[in-house]
Coordinates of C-alpha atoms and ligand atoms in Angstrom, one line a residue:
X1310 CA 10.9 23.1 27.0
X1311 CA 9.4 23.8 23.4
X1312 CA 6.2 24.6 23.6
X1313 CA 5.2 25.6 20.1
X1314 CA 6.1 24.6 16.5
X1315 CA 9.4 27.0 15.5
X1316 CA 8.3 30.5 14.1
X1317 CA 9.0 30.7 9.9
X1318 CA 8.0 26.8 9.8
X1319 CA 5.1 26.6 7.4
X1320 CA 3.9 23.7 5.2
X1321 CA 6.0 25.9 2.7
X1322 CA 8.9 26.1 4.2
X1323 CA 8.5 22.5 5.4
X1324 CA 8.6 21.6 1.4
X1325 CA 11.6 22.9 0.8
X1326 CA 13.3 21.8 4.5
X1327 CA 16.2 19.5 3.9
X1328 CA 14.1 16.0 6.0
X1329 CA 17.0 15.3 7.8
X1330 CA 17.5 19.0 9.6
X1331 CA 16.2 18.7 13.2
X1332 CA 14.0 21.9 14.3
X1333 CA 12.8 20.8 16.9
X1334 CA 15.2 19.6 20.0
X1335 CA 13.0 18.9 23.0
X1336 CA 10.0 17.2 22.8
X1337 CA 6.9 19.4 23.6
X1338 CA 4.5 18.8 26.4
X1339 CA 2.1 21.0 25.2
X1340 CA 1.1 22.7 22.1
X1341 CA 0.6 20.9 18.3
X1342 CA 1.8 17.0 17.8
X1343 CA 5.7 18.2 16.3
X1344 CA 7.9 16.2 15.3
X1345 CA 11.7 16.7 15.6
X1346 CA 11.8 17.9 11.9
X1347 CA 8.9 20.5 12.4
X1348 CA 6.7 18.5 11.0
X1349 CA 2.6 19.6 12.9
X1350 CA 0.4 16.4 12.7
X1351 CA -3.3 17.1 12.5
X1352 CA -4.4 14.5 10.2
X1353 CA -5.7 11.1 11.9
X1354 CA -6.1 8.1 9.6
X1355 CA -8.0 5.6 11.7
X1356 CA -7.9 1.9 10.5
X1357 CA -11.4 0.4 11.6
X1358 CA -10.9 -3.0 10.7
X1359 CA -8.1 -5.1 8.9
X1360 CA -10.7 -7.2 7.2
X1361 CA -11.9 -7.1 3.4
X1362 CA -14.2 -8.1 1.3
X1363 CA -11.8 -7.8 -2.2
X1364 CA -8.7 -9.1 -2.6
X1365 CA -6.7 -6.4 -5.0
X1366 CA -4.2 -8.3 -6.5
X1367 CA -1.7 -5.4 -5.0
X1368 CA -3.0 -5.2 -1.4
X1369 CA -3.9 -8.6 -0.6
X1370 CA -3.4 -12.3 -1.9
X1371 CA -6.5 -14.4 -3.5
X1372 CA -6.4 -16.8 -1.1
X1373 CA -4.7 -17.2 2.8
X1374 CA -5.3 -13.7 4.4
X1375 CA -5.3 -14.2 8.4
X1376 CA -7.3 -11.4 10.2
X1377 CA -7.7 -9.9 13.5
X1378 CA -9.8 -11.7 16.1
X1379 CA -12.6 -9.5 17.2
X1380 CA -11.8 -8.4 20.4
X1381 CA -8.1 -7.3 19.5
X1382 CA -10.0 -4.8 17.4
X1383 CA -10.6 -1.2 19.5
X1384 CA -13.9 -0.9 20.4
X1385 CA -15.9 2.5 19.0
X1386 CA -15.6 4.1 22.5
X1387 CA -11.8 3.1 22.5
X1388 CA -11.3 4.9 19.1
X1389 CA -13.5 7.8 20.7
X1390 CA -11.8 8.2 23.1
X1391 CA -8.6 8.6 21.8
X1392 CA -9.8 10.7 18.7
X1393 CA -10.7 13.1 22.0
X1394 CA -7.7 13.3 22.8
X1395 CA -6.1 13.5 19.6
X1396 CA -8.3 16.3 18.9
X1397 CA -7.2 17.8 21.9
X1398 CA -3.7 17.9 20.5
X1399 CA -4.4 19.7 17.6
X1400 CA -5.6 16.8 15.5
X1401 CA -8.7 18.4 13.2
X1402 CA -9.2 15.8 10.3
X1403 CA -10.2 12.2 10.7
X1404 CA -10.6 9.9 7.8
X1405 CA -11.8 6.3 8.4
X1406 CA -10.3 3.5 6.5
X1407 CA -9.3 -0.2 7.0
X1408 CA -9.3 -2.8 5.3
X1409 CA -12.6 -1.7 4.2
X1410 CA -14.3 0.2 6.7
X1411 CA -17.8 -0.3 5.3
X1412 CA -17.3 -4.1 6.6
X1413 CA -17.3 -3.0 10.1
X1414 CA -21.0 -3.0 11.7
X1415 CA -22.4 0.4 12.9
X1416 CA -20.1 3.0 11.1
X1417 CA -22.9 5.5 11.2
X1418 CA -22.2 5.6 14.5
X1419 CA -18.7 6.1 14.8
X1420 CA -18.9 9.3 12.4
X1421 CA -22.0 10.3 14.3
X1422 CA -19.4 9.7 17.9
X1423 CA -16.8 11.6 15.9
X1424 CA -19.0 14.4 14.5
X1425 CA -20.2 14.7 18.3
X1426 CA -16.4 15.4 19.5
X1427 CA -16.7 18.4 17.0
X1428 CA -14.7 17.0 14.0
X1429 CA -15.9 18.8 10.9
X1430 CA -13.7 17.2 8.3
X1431 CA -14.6 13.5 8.6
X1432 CA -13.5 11.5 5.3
X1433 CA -13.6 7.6 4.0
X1434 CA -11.6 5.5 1.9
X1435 CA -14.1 2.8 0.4
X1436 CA -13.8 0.1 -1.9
X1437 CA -17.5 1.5 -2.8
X1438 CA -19.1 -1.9 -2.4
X1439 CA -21.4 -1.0 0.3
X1440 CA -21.4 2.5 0.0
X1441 CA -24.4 3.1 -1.7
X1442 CA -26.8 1.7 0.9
X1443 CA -24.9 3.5 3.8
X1444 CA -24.1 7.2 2.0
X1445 CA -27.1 9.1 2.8
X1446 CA -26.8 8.0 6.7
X1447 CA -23.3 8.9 6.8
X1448 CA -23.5 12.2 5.1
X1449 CA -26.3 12.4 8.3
X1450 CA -24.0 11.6 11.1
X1451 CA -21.5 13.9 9.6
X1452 CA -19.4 12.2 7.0
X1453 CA -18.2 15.3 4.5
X1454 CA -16.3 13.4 1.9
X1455 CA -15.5 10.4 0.4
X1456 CA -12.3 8.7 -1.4
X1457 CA -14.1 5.4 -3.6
X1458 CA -11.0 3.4 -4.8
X1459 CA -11.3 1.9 -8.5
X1460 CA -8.8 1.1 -10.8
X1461 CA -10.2 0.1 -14.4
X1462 CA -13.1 1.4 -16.1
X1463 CA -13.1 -1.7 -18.3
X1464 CA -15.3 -4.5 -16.3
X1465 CA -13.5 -7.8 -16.9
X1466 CA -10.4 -5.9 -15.5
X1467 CA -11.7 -4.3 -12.7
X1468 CA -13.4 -7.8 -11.3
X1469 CA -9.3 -8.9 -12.2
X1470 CA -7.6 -6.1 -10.4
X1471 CA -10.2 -5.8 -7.3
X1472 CA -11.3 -9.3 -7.4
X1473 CA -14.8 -9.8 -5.6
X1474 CA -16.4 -6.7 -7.1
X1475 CA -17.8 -5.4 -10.1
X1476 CA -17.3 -2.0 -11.6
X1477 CA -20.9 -1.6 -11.8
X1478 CA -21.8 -1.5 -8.6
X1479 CA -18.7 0.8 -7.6
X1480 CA -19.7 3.2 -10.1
X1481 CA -23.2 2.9 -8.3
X1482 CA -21.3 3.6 -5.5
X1483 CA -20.2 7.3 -7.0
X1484 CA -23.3 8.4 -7.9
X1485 CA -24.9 7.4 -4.8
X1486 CA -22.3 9.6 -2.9
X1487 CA -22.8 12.5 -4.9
X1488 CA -26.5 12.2 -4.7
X1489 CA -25.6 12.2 -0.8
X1490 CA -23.6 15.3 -1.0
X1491 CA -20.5 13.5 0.0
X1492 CA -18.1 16.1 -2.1
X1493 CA -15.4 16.4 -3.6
X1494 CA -15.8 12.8 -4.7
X1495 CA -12.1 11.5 -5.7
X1496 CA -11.3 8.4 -7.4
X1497 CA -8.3 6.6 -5.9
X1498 CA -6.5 4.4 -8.9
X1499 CA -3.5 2.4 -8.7
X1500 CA -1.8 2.0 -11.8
X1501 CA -0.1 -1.4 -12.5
X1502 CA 2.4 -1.7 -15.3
X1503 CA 1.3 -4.1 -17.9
X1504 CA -2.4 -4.3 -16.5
X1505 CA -4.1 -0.9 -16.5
X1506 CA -1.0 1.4 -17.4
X1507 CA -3.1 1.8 -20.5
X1508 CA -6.3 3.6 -19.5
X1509 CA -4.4 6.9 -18.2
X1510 CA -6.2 8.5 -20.9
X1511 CA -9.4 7.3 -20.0
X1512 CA -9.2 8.0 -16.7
X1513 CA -8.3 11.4 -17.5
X1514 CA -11.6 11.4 -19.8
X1515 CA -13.7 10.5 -16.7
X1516 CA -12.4 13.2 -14.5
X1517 CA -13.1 15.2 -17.3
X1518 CA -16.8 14.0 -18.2
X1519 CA -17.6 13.7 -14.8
X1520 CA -16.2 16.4 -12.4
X1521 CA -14.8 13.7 -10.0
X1522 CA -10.9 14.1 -9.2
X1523 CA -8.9 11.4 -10.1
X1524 CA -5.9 10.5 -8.4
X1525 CA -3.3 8.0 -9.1
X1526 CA -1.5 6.5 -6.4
X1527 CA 2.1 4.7 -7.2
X1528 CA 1.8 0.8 -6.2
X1529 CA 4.1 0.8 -2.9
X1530 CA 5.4 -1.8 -0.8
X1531 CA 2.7 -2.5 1.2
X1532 CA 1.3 -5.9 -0.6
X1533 CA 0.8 -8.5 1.9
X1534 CA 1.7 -10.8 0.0
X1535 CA 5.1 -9.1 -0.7
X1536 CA 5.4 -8.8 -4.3
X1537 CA 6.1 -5.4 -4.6
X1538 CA 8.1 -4.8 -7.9
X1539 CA 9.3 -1.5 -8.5
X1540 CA 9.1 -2.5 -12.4
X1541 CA 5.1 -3.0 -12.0
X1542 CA 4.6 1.2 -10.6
X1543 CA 4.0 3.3 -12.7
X1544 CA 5.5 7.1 -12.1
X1545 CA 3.1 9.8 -11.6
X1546 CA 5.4 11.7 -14.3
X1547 CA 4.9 9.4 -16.6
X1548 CA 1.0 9.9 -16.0
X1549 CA 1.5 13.5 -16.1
X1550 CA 3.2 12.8 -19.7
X1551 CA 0.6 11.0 -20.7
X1552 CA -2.4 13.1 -19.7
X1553 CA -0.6 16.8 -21.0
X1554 CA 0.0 15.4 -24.0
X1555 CA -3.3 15.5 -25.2
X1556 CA -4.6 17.7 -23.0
X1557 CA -3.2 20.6 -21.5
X1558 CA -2.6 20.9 -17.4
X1559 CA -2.2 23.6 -15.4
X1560 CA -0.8 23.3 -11.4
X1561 CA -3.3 23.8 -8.8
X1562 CA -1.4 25.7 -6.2
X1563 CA -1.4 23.5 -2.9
X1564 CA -3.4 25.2 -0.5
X1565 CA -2.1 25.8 3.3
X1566 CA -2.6 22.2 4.6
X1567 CA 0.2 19.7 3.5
X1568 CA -1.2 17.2 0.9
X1569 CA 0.3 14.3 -0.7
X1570 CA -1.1 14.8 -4.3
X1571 CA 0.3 16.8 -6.7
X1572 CA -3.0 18.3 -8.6
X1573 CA -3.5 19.5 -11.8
X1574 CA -6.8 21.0 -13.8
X1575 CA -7.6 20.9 -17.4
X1576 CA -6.9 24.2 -18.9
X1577 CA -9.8 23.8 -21.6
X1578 CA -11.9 22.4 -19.2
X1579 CA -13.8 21.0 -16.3
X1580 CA -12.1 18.2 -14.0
X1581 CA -8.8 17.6 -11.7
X1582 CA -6.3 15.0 -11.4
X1583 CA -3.9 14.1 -8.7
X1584 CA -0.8 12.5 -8.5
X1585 CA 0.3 10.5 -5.2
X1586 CA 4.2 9.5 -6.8
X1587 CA 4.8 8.2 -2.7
X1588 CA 7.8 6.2 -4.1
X1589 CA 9.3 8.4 -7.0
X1590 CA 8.7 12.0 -5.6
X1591 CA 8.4 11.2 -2.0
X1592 CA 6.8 13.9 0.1
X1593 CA 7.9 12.6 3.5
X1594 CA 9.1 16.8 4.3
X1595 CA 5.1 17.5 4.6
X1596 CA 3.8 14.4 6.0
X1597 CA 1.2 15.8 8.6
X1598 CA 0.2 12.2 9.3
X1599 CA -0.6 9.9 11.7
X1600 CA -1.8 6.6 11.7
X1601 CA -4.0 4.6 14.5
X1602 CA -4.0 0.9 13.8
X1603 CA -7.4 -1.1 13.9
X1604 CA -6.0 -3.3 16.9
X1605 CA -5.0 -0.1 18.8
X1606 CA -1.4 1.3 18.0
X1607 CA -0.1 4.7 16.8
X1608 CA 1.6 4.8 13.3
X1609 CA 3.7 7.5 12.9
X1610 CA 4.5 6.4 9.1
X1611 CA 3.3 3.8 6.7
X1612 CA 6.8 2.3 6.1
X1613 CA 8.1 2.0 9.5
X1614 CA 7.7 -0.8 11.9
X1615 CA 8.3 1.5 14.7
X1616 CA 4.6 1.4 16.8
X1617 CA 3.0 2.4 19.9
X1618 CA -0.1 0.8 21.1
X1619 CA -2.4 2.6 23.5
X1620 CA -5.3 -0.5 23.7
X1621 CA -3.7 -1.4 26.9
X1622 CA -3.6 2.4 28.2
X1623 CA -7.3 2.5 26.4
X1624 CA -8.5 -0.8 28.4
X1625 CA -6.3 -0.4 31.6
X1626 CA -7.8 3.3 32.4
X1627 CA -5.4 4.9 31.3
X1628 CA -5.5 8.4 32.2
X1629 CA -6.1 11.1 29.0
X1630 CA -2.4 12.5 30.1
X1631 CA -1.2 9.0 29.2
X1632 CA -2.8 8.9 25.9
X1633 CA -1.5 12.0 25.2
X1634 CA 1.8 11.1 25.9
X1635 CA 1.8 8.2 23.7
X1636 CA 0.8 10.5 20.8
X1637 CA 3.4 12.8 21.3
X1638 CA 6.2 10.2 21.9
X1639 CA 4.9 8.5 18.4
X1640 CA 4.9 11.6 16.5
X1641 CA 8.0 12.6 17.9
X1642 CA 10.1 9.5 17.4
X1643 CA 8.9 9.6 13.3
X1644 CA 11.8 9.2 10.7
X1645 CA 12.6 12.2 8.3
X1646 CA 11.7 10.0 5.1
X1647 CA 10.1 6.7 4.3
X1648 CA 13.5 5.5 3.1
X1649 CA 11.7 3.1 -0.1
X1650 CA 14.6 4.6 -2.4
X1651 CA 17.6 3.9 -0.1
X1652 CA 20.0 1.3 -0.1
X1653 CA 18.7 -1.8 2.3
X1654 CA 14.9 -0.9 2.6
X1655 CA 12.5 -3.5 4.2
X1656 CA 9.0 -3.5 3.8
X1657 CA 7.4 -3.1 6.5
X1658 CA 5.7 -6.3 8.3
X1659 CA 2.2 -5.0 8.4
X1660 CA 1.0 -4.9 4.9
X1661 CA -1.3 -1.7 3.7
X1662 CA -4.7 -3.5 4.6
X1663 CA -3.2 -4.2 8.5
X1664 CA -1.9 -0.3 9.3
X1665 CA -5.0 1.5 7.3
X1666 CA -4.2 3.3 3.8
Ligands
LIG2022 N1 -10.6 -0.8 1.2 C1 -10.6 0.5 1.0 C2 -10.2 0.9 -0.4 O1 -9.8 0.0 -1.2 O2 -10.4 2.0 -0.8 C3 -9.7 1.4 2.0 C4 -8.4 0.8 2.4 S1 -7.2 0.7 1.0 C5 -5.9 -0.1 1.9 C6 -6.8 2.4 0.8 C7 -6.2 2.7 -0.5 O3 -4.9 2.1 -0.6 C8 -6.9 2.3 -1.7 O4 -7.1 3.3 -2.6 C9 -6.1 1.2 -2.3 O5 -6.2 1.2 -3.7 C10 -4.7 1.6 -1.9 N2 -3.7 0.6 -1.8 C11 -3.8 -0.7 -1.3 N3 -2.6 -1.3 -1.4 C12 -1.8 -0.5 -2.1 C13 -0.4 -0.6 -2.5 N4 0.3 -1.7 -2.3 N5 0.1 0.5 -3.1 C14 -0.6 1.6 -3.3 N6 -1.9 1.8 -2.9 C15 -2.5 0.7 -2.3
LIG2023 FE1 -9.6 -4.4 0.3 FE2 -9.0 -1.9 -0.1 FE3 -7.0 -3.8 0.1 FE4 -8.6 -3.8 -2.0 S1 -7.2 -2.2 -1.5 S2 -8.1 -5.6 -0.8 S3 -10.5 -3.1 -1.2 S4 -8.4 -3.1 1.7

C-alpha cells in the first residue's frame, strides 16, 4: 500500500515528468489525493450552478441553453459536506465558480460554511455583474480573492463578446472588489481571433495603469454550442510577442504550488500578465485540480467525460469513508494529458458552463 506521494516528486520535478510515466502503482488509502502520475490534488473548483446570466459567444449560445432543474443541484450542506471531506484529504484551496456563481441565492453563506471548515484560500470566478453589491459581504464571510472575467475594454464589443452585460458595470465590479480588499484582483480575458485579438496591447496598458493581473486564457473546446475552432485561439506566445515587443517582460518564477499561468512583469514597471496557453503549451504534468460538478459529480479533468457523482452517496448517507473513496478513485483514475492536440480528440459532452471553469 502507498501511503504517501513518492519522495523527489515536487511541482518541479512534476514539470519536467514525462505525463505518461506512472509513479504511483497502488492507489493510496491514506495520505494526499495522488494520482498515478504523482500528481497531489489540493485545489477544489466547485461549480455552484450551471446557470448564467450572459451568453459569451464562446461559452454559451444566444439562444437554447437548457439548465439544471433545481433540485439536481447540491444543496449548500451537500457541498459542505464534501468540501469537509475534501479538506480532509489534503484539499486547502476552494474557488467557487459555475456558470456564474453570483446567480446562485445565498453565496455569503456558502463562503461563510467554507470559511467555518477552516479554508483560508477561498476564490471566485465572476462575470462581475453582481459582484459589486455582494463584495464587501463576501470579503466578510471569508472570500480572499477574486477572478472578474472581461474580454474587451471597448463597450460595443464587450456587450458583443459577453452579451447581456456592459463593460461599465464590470469595471464597477473591479473597483468594488478592490475597495473590498478582495486581492490580487485578476482579469480573466479570452482572446478570439478576428474579434478582440487586437486589444493585447491595451490590455497589457490596463495591467499596467491599474495594478490588476491580466490573464489571457486560450479559447478551448468547451463551447456548448460546439464551435470550437482552433483557427479562432489565439496562442499565449503570440500574446507574449505582442506585449514584449513594446514592452519589456521578465518571468515571474512559479512559486511552489502548481499554477496554470505562465506570468510575466513589466521590467520598467508596475503590473503582471498571465498566460493560460491550455491548448498550445498544455500543463496537464502539474494539474493539481479537481473539479466538483454543480449537480454533484467529481471531475478529475476539464476534457474528460470520465465522472463520479457522490449526490447519491451525499443524499443516501453516505458514510465520510465513502466520500472519501470516491475522491480518491476520481483522482486516481485521471488521464496523464487533456489529449486536445492528439489525433481523434472529442470534446467533451458537458460544455465549460456545465463542469465549472
Ligand atoms: N461566469 C463566470 C465567468 O464568466 O467568469 C465563471 C464561470 S466561466 C465558465 C469561467 C471562465 O471560463 C471565464 O473566465 C470564461 O471567460 C472562461 N471560459 C468560458 N468558456 C471558455 C472557453 N470555451 N474557452 C476558454 N475559456 C472559457
Ligand atoms: Fe456565463 Fe461565464 Fe459562460 Fe460567460 S463565460 S456565459 S459569464 S458562465
Amino acid at each position: 500500500m502507498t501511503t504517501s506521494v513518492p519522495v523527489g516528486i515536487t511541482p518541479k520535478s512534476l514539470r519536467a515528468m514525462e505525463p505518461d510515466k506512472l509513479v504511483v502503482q497502488t492507489m493510496p488509502t491514506s495520505g494526499p489525493l495522488v494520482d498515478r502520475y504523482g500528481r497531489v490534488h489540493n485545489d477544489l473548483r466547485i461549480s455552484v450552478t450551471d446557470r448564467c446570466n450572459l451568453r459569451c459567444v464562446y461559452c454559451m449560445p444566444e439562444e437554447g441553453m437548457t439548465f439544471m432543474e433545481r433540485d439536481e443541484l447540491l444543496r449548500f450542506d451537500e457541498i459542505l459536506r464534501f468540501a469537509a471531506v475534501a479538506k480532509g484529504l489534503g484539499v486547502d484551496a476552494v474557488r467557487l465558480t459555475g456558470g456564474e456563481p453570483l446567480v446562485r441565492k445565498g453565496l455569503v453563506s456558502l463562503v461563510q460554511g467554507l470559511s467555518d471548515l477552516g479554508f483560508e484560500d477561498i476564490s471566485l470566478t465572476t462575470n462581475g455583474t453582481e459582484l459589486a453589491r455582494h463584495a464587501g459581504k463576501l470579503a466578510a464571510a471569508g472570500l480572499r480573492r477574486v477572478n472578474i472575467s472581461c474580454d474587451s475594454l471597448i463597450p460595443g464589443r464587450f456587450a458583443a463578446i459577453r452579451r447581456r452585460a456592459t463593460l461599465d458595470v464590470v469595471l464597477n465590479a473591479m473597483d468594488a472588489a478592490e475597495q473590498a480588499g478582495l486581492l490580487p484582483l485578476k482579469i480573466n480575458v479570452v482572446l478570439l481571433r478576428g474579434q478582440n485579438d487586437d486589444e493585447i496591447l491595451s490590455f497589457a496598458q490596463f495591467a499596467r495603469e491599474t495594478g490588476r493581473t491580466v490573464r489571457f486564457i486560450e479559447f478551448m473546446p468547451l463551447d456548448a454550442q460546439g464551435d470550437w475552432d482552433r483557427a479562432q485561439l489565439v496562442p499565449g506566445r503570440e500574446v507574449h510577442d505582442v506585449i514584449s515587443a513594446r514592452w519589456e517582460l521578465e518571468p515571474i518564477e512559479r512559486s511552489a504550488s502548481p499554477a496554470p499561468a505562465e506570468r510575466f512583469r513589466f521590467v520598467d514597471g508596475a503590473g503582471e500578465i498571465g498566460l493560460i496557453s491550455s491548448v498550445t503549451e498544455p500543463f496537464c504534468g502539474t494539474c493539481n485540480r479537481l473539479r466538483l460538478t454543480s449537480d454533484g459529480a467529481i471531475r478529475n479533468c476539464l476534457f474528460s467525460d470520465s465522472e463520479t457523482t457522490v449526490r447519491d452517496l451525499l443524499r443516501s448517507g453516505g458514510s465520510d469513508d465513502a466520500i472519501a473513496h470516491s475522491l480518491r478513485s476520481a483522482v486516481w483514475g485521471k488521464f496523464p494529458g487533456h489529449g486536445i492536440n492528439e489525433p481523434g480528440f472529442l470534446s467533451p459532452q458537458r460544455s465549460m458552463s456545465m463542469i465549472g471553469g
